[in-house]
Tab-separated table of C-alpha atoms and ligand atoms in Angstrom:
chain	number	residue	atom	x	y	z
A	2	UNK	CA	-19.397	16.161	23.727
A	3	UNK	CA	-20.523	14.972	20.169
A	4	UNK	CA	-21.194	11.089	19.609
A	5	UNK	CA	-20.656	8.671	17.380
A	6	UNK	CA	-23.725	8.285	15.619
A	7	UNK	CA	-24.788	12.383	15.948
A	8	UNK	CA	-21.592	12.799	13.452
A	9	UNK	CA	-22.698	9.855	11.429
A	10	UNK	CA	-25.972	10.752	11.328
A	11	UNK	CA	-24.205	14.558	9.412
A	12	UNK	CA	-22.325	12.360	7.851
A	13	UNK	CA	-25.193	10.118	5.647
A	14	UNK	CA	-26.617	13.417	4.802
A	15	UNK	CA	-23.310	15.421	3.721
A	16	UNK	CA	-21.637	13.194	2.354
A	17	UNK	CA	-21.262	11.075	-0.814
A	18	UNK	CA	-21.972	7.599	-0.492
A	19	UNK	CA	-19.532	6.514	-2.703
A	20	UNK	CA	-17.149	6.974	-0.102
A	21	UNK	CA	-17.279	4.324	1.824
A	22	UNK	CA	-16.173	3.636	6.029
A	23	UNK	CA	-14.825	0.779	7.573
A	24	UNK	CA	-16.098	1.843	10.990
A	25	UNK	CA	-18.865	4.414	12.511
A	26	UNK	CA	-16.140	5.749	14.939
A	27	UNK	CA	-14.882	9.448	14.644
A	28	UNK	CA	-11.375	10.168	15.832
A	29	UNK	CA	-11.025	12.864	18.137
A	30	UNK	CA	-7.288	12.295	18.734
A	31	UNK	CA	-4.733	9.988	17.790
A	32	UNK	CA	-1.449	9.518	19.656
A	33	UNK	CA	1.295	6.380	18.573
A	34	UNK	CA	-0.680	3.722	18.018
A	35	UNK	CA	-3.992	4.989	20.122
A	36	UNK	CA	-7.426	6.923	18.374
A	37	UNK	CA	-9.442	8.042	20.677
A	38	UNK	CA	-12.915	9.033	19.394
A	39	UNK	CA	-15.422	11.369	19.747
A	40	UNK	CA	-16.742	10.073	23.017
A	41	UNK	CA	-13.512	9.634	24.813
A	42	UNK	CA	-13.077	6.156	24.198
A	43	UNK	CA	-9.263	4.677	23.160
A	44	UNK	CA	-8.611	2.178	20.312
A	45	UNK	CA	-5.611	0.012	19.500
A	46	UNK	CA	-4.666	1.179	16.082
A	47	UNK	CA	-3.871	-2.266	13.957
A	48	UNK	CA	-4.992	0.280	10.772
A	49	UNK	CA	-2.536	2.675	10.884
A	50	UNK	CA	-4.803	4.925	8.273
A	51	UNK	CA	-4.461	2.407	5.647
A	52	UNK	CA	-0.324	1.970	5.805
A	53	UNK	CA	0.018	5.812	6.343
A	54	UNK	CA	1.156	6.053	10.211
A	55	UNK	CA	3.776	3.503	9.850
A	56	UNK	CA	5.578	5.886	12.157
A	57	UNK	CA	2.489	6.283	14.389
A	58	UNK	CA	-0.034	8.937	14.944
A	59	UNK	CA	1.623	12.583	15.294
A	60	UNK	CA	5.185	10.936	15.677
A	61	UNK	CA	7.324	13.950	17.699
A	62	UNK	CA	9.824	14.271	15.106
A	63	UNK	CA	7.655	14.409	12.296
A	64	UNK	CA	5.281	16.874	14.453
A	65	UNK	CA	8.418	19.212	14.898
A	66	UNK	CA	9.682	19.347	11.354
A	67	UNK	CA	6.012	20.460	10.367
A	68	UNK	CA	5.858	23.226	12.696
A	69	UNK	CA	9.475	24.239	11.900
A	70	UNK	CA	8.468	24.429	7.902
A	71	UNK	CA	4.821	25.785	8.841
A	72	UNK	CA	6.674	28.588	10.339
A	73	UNK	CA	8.775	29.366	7.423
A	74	UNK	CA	6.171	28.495	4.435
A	75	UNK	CA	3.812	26.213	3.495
A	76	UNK	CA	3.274	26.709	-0.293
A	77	UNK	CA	5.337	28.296	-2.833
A	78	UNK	CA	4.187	25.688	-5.756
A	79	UNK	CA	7.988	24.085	-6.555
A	80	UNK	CA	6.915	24.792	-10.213
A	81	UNK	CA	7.453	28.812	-9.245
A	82	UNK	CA	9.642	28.959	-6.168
A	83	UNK	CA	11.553	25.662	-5.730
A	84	UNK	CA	12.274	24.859	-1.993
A	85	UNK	CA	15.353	22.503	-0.633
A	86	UNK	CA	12.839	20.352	1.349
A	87	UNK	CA	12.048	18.860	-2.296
A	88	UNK	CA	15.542	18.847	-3.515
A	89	UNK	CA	16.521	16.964	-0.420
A	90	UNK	CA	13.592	14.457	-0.061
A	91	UNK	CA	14.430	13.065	-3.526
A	92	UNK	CA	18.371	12.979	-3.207
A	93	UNK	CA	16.937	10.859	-0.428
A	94	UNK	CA	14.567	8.601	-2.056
A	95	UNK	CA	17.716	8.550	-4.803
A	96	UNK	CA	19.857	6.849	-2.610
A	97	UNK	CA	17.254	4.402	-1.252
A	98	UNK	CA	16.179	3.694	-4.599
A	99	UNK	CA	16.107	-0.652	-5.003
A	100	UNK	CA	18.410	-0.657	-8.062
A	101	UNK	CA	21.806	-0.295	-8.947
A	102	UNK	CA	22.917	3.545	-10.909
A	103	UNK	CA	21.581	7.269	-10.916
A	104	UNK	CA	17.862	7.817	-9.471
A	105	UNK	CA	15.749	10.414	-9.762
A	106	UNK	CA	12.867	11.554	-8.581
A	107	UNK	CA	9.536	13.371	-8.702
A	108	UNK	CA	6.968	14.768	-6.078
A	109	UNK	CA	2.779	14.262	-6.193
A	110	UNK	CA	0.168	14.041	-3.456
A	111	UNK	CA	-2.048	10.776	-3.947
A	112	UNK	CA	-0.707	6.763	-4.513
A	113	UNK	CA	-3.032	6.871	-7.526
A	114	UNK	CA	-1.124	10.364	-9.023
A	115	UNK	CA	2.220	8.556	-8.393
A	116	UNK	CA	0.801	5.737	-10.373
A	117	UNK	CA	-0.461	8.132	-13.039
A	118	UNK	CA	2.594	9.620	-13.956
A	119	UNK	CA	4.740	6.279	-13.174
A	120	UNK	CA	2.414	4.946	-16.162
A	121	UNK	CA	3.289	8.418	-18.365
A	122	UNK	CA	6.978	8.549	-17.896
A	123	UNK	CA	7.040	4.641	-18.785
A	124	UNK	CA	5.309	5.564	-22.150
A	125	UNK	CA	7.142	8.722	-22.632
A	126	UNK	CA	10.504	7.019	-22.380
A	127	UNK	CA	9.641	3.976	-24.509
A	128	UNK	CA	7.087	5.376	-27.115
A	129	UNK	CA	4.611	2.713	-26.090
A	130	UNK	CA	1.545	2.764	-24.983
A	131	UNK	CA	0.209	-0.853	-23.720
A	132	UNK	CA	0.408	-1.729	-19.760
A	133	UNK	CA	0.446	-5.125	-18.321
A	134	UNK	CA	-1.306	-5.199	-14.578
A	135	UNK	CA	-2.557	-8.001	-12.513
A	136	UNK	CA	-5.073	-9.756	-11.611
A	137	UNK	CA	-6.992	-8.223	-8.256
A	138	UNK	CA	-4.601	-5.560	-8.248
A	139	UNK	CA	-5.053	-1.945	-6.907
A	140	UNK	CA	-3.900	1.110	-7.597
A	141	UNK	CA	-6.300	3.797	-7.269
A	142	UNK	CA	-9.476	5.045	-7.984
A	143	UNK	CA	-8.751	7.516	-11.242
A	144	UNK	CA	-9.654	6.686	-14.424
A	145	UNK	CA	-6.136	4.977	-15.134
A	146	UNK	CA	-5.765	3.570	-12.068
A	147	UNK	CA	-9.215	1.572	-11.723
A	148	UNK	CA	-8.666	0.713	-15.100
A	149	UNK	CA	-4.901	-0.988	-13.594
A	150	UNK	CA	-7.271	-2.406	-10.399
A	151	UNK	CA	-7.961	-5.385	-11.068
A	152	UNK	CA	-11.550	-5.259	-9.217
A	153	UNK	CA	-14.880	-4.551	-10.816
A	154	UNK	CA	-17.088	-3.855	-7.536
A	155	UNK	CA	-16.892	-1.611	-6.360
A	156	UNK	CA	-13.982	0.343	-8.178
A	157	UNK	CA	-15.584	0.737	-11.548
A	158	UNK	CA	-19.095	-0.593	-12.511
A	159	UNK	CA	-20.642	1.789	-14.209
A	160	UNK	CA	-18.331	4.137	-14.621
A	161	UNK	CA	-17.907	4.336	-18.539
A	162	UNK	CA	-15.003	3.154	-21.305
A	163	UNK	CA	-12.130	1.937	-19.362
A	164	UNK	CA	-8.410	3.647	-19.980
A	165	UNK	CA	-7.178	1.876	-23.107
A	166	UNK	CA	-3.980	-0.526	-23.849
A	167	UNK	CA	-4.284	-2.031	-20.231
A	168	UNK	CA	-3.699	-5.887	-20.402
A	169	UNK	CA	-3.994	-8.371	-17.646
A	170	UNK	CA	-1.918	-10.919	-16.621
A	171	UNK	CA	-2.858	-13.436	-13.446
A	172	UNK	CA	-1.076	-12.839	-9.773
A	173	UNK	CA	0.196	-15.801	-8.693
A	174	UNK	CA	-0.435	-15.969	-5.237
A	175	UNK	CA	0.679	-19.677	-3.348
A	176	UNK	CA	-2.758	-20.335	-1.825
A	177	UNK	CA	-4.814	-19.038	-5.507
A	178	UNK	CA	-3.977	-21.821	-7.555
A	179	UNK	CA	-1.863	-19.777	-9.946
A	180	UNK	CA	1.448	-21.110	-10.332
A	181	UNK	CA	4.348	-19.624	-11.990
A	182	UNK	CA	3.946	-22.159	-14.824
A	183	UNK	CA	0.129	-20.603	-14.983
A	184	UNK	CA	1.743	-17.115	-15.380
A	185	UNK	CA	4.321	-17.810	-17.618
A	186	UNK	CA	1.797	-19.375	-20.345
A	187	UNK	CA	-0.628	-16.333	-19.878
A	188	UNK	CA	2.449	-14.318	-20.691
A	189	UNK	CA	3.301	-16.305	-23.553
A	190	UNK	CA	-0.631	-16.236	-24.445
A	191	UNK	CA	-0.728	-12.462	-23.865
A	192	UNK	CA	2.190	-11.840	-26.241
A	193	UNK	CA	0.734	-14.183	-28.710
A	194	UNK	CA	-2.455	-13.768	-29.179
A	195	UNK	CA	-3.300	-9.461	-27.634
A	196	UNK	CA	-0.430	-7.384	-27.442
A	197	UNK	CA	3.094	-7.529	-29.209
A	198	UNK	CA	5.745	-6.957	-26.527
A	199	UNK	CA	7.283	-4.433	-29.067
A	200	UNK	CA	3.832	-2.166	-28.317
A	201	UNK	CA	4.621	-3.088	-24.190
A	202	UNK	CA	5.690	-0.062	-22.027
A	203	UNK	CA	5.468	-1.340	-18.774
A	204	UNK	CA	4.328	-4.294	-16.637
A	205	UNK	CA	3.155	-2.937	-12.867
A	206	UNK	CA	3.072	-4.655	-9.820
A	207	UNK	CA	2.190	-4.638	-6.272
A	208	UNK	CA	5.168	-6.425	-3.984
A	209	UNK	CA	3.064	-7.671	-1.789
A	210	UNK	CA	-0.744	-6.929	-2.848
A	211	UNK	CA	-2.651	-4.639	-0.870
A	212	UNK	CA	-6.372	-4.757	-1.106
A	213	UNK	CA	-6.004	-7.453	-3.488
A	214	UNK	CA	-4.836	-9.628	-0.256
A	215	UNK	CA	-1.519	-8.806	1.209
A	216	UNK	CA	-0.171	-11.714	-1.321
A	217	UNK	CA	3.838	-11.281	-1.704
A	218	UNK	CA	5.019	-11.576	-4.751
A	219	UNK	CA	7.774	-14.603	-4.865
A	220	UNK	CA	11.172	-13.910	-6.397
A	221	UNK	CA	11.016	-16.420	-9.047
A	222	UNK	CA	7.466	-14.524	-10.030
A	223	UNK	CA	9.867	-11.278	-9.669
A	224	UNK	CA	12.607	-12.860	-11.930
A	225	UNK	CA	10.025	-13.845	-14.365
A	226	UNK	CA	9.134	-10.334	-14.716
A	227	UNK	CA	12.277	-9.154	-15.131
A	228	UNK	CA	13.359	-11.598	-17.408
A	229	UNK	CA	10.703	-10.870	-20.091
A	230	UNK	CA	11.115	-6.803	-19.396
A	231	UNK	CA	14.556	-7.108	-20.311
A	232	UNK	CA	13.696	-9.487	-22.977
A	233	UNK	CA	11.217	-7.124	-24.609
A	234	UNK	CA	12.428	-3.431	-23.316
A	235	UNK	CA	9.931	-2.943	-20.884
A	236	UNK	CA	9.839	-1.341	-17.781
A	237	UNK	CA	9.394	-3.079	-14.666
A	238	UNK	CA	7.277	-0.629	-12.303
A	239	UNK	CA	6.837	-1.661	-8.500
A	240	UNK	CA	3.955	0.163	-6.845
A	241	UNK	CA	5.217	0.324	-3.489
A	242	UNK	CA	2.898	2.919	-2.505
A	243	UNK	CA	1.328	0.092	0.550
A	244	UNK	CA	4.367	-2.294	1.279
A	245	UNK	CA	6.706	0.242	0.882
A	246	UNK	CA	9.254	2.376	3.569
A	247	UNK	CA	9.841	-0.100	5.527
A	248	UNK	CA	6.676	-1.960	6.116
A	249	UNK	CA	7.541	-5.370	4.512
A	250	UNK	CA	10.718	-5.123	6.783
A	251	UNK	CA	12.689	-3.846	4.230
A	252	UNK	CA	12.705	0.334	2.754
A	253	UNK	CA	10.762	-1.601	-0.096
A	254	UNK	CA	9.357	-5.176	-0.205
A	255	UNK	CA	10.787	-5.951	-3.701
A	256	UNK	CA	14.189	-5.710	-2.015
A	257	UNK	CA	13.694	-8.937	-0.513
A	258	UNK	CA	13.764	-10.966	-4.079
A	259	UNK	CA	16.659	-9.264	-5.068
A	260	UNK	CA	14.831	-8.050	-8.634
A	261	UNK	CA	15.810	-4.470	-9.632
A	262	UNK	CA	12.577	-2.392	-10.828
A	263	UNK	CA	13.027	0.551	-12.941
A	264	UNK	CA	10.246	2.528	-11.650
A	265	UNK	CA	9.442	2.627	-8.063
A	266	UNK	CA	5.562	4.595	-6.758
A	267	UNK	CA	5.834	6.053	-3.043
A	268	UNK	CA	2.921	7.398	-0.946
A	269	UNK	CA	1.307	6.464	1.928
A	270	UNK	CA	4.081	6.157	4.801
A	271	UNK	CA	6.592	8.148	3.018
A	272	UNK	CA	4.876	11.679	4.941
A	273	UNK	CA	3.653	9.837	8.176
A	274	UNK	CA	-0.074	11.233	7.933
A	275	UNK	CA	0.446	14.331	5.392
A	276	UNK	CA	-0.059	13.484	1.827
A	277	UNK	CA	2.624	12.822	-0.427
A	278	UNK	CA	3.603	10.659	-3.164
A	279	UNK	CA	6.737	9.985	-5.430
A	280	UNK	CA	7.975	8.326	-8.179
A	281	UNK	CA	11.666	7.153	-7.914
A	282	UNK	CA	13.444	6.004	-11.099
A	283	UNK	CA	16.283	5.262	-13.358
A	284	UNK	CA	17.757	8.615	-13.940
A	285	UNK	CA	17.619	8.437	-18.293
A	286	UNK	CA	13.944	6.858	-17.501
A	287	UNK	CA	12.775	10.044	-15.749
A	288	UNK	CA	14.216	12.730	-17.687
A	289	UNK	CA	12.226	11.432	-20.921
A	290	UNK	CA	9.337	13.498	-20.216
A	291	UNK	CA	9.623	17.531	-21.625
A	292	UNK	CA	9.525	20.031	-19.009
A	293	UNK	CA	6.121	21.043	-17.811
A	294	UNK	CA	4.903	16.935	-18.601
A	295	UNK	CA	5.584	16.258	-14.956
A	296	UNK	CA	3.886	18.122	-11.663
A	297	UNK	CA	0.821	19.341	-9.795
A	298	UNK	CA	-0.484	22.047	-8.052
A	299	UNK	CA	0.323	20.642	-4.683
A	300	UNK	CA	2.799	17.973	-5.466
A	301	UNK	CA	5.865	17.840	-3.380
A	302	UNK	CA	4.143	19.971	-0.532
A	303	UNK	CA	6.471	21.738	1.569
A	304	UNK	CA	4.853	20.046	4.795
A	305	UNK	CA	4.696	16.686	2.950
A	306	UNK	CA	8.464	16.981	2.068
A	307	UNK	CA	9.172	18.310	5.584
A	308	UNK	CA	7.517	15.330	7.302
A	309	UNK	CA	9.014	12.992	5.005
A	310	UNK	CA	12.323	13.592	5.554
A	311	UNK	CA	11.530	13.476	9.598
A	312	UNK	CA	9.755	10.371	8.320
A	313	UNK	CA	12.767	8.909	7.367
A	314	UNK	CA	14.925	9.852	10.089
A	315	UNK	CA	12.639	8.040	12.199
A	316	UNK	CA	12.522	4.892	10.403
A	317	UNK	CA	16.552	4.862	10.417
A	318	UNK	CA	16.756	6.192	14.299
A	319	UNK	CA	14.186	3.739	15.776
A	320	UNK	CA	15.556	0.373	13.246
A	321	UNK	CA	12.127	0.348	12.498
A	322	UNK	CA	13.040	-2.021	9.267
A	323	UNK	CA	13.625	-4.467	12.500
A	324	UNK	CA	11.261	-3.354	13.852
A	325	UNK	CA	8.325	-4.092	11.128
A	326	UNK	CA	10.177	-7.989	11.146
A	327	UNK	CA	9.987	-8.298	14.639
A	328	UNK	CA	6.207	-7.283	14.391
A	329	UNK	CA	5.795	-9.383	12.087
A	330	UNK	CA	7.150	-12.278	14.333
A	331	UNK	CA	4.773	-11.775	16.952
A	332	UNK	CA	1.668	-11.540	14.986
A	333	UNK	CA	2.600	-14.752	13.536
A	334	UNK	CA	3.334	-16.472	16.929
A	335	UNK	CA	-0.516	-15.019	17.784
A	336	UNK	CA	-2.124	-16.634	14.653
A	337	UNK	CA	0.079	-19.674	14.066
A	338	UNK	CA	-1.572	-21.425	16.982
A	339	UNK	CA	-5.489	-20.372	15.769
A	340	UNK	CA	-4.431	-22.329	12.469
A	341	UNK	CA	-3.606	-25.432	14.091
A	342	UNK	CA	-6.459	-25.263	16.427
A	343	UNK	CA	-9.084	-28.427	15.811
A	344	UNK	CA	-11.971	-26.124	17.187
A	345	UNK	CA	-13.059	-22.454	16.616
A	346	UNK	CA	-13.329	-20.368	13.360
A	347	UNK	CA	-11.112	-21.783	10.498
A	348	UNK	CA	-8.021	-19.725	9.878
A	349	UNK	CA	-6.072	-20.379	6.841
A	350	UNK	CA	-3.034	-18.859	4.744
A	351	UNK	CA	-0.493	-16.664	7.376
A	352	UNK	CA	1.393	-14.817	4.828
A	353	UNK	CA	2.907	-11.615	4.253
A	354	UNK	CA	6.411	-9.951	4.177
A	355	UNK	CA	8.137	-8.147	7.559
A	356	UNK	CA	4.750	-6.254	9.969
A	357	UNK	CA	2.551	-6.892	6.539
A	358	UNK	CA	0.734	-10.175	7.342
A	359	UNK	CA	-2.732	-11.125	6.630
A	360	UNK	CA	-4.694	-14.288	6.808
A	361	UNK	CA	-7.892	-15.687	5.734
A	362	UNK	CA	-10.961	-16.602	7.634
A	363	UNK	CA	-12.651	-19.867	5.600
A	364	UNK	CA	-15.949	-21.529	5.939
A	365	UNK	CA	-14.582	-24.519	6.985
A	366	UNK	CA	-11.296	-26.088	8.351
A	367	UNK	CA	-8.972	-27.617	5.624
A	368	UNK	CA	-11.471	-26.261	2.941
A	369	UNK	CA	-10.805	-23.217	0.383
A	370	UNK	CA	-14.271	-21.350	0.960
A	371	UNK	CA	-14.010	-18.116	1.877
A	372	UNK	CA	-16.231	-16.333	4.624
A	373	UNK	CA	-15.855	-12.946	4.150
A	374	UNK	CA	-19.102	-12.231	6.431
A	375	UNK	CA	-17.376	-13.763	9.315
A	376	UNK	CA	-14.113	-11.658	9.016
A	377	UNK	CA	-16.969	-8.366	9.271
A	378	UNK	CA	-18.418	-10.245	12.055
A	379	UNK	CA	-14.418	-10.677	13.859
A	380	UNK	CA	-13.583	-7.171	13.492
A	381	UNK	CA	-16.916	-5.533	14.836
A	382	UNK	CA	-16.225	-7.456	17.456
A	383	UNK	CA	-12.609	-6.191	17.842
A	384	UNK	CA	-13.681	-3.039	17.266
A	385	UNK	CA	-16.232	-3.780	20.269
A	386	UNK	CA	-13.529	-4.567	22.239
A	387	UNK	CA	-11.303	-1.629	21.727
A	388	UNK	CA	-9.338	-2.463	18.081
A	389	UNK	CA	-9.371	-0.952	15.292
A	390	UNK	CA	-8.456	-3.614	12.280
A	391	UNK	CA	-9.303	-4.003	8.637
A	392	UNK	CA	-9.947	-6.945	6.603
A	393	UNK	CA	-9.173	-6.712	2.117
A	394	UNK	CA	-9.548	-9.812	0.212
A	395	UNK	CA	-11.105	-10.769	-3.319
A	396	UNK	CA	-14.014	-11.962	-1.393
A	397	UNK	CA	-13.286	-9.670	2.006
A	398	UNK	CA	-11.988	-13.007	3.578
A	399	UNK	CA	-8.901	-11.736	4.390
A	400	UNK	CA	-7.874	-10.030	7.843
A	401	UNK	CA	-4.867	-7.394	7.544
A	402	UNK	CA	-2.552	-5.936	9.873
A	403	UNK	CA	-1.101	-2.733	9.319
A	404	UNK	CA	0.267	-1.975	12.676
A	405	UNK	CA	2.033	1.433	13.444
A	406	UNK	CA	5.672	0.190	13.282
A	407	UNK	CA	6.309	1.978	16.731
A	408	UNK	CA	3.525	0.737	18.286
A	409	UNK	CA	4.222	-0.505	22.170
A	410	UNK	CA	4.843	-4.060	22.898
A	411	UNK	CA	2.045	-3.668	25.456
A	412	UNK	CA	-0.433	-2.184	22.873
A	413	UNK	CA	1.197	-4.832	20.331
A	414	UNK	CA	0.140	-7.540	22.485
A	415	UNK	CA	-2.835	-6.002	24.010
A	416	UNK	CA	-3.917	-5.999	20.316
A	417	UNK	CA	-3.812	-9.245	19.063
A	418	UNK	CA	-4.841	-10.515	22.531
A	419	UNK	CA	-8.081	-8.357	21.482
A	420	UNK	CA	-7.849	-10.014	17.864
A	421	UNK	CA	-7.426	-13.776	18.480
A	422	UNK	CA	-10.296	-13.141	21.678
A	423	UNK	CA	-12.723	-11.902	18.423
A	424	UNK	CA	-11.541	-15.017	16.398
A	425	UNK	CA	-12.252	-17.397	18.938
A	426	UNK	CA	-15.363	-15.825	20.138
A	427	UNK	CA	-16.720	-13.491	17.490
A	428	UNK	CA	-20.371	-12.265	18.779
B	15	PLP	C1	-0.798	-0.504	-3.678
B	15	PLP	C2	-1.589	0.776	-3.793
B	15	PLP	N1	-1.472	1.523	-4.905
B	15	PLP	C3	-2.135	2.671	-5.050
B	15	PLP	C4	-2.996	3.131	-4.062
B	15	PLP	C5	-3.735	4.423	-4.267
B	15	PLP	O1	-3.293	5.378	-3.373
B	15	PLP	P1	-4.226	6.654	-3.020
B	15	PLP	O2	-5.410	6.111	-2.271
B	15	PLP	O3	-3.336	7.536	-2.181
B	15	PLP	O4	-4.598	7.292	-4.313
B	15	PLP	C6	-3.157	2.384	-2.897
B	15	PLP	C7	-4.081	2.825	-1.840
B	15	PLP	O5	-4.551	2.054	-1.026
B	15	PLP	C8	-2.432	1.172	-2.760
B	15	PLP	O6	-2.556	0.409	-1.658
């Protein structure tokens, strides 16, 4: 039997440091909402792969469509032999698409690809080439998308001239300080003093902010937004690519403030572990860029399309929409109570949207210090103890929960029994 720190031991001297692991465990197997590692031992999964297994590990109906397609094919390249699986998938996302009139669609492989070509069909269809992003955003690591991120370390130091005609605009976030009066003015600001609207192509936005916090975006922030878009001409992008298919509780978080985007980025859930991405969009939006402007190698996989449409099956079969609200419910009823406790690490700022909640561990109670250390020192301890959970954060203060939307109420509660245990008693 390998262990743990043989692997990571291969691991220091193989691989790139840049690449950086939340944990020194190496999965061996992973089953619903269980890893077990390398030396036979079984984690609750709070991770899900970063947002990926929203339909947990190896889900039976996503396993079977794979082997069904792996039998038939497994690469063609759609830009030489098209394949239904694609065709289908996006009438799909079409008709799940969070606005009103025709959608189309469009296959890739990464989040940060999907936000790529998001970015490219907004300039293509406007002619313009600046893009407003937020503050402590993320949206990949490319050159584009760190330049969107709104994170120096460790995304891009030293990594060279930034993308150009990227603008930044401050997330209001309830517990930040920045109000929607704040982002309003710096809007006003922007317009006035860096960037005409008139040169604007796009403003992008996280629903609910992933690294940057799991910080929902409110719908007066959303109507905002939408209200200077359609003020202006530009296009309203949602990357959903973390709080989308149905983790917020909804198939996409911006759903629940009733604001239409006209660009929508998929990845992550949408193949249940096999990597795919999309962009969904107004119909005369998408069909502004030339044939041959759009694509990839690998995008729109045959076993990514295959998986995602067991994917979403699943999520309609199971009511795992309910579910992820339900989930979300019980993690709050676990937390709630650590907030109002007069003893024990200080807890501070329960927030999120559906089974996306995070909250942040402070230095001390009633204060706005953040102790990102201590949320390191929680989850080893969790980790210790048999869970697997992540923290994000501006400062790392923040613990997340990405739980597998079909995870077991045992495992559920097992889970945050494990979690609140660490809080109270990290070591
Ligand atoms: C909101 C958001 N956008 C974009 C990305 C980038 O996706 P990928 O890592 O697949 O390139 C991520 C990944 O965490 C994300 O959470």
């Amino acid at each position: 039997m390998k262990s743990n720190s043989e692997l990571l031991a291969r691991r220091q001297a193989a691989v790139a440091r840049g690449v950086a692991s939340a944990t020194t465990i190496f999965a061996d197997q992973a089953d619903n909402a269980r890893i077990t590692d390398v030396e036979g031992r079984s984690y609750i999964d709070f991770v899900s792969g970063i947002g990926v297994v929203a339909t947990g590990h190896r889900h039976p109906k996503v396993m079977a469509a794979v082997e069904r397609q792996m039998k038939r094919f497994t690469h063609t390249a759609f830009q030489v032999n098209m394949y239904e699986p694609y065709i289908e998938l996006a009438e799909k996302l079409n008709a799940l698409a969070p606005f009103k009139g025709p959608a189309k669609s469009v296959l890739f492989t990464t989040g940060a690809e999907a936000i790529e070509n998001a970015v490219k069909i907004a300039r293509v269809a406007t002619g313009r080439q600046a893009v407003i992003a937020f503050s402590h955003a993320f949206h990949g690591r490319t050159l584009l998308t760190s330049t969107l991120t709104g994170k120096i370390q460790p995304y891009k130091q030293r990594t060279g001239a930034p993308a150009p005609e990227i603008y930044r605009l401050p997330f209001p976030a309830a517990h930040s300080g920045v109000t929607l009066k704040n982002l309003q003015d710096a809007l006003d600001e922007l317009f006035f003093s860096d960037v005409e609207p008139t040169r604007v192509a796009a403003m992008i936005i996280e629903p609910v902010q992933g690294e940057g916090g799991f910080n929902p975006v409110t719908p007066e922030v959303f109507r905002l937004l939408r209200q200077r878009c359609d003020q202006h001409g530009i296009l309203l992008i949602a990357d959903e690519i973390q709080s989308g298919l149905g983790r917020a509780g909804r198939m996409f978080a911006i759903e629940h403030s009733g604001v239409e985007p006209d660009l929508v980025a998929v990845a992550k859930a949408l193949a249940g572990g096999f990597p795919l991405a999309g962009v969904i969009g107004r119909a005369s939006i998408m069909d502004a860029v030339e044939p041959g402007g759009l694509g990839g190698t690998y995008g729109g996989s045959p076993l990514g399309c295959a998986a995602a449409l067991a994917v979403l099956d699943v999520i309609r079969e199971d009511n795992l929409l309910e579910r992820a609200t339900l989930i979300g419910k019980r993690v709050r009823a676990a937390i709630e109570p650590l907030m109002q406790a007069s003893s024990g690490i200080p807890i501070a700022n329960l927030r999120g949207l559906g089974a996306m909640v995070g909250f942040d561990v402070m230095k001390a109670r009633g204060g706005n210090e953040p102790d990102g250390p201590m949320v390191k020192k929680i989850l080893a301890t969790a980790l210790k103890n048999g869970l697997l959970c992540i923290g994000c954060g501006v400062h790392g203060e923040t613990i997340r929960l990405l739980v597998p939307l079909t995870i077991s109420d045992e495992d559920l509660a097992s889970g945050l029994a494990i979690l609140t245990d660490a809080i109270a008693r990290p070591e």
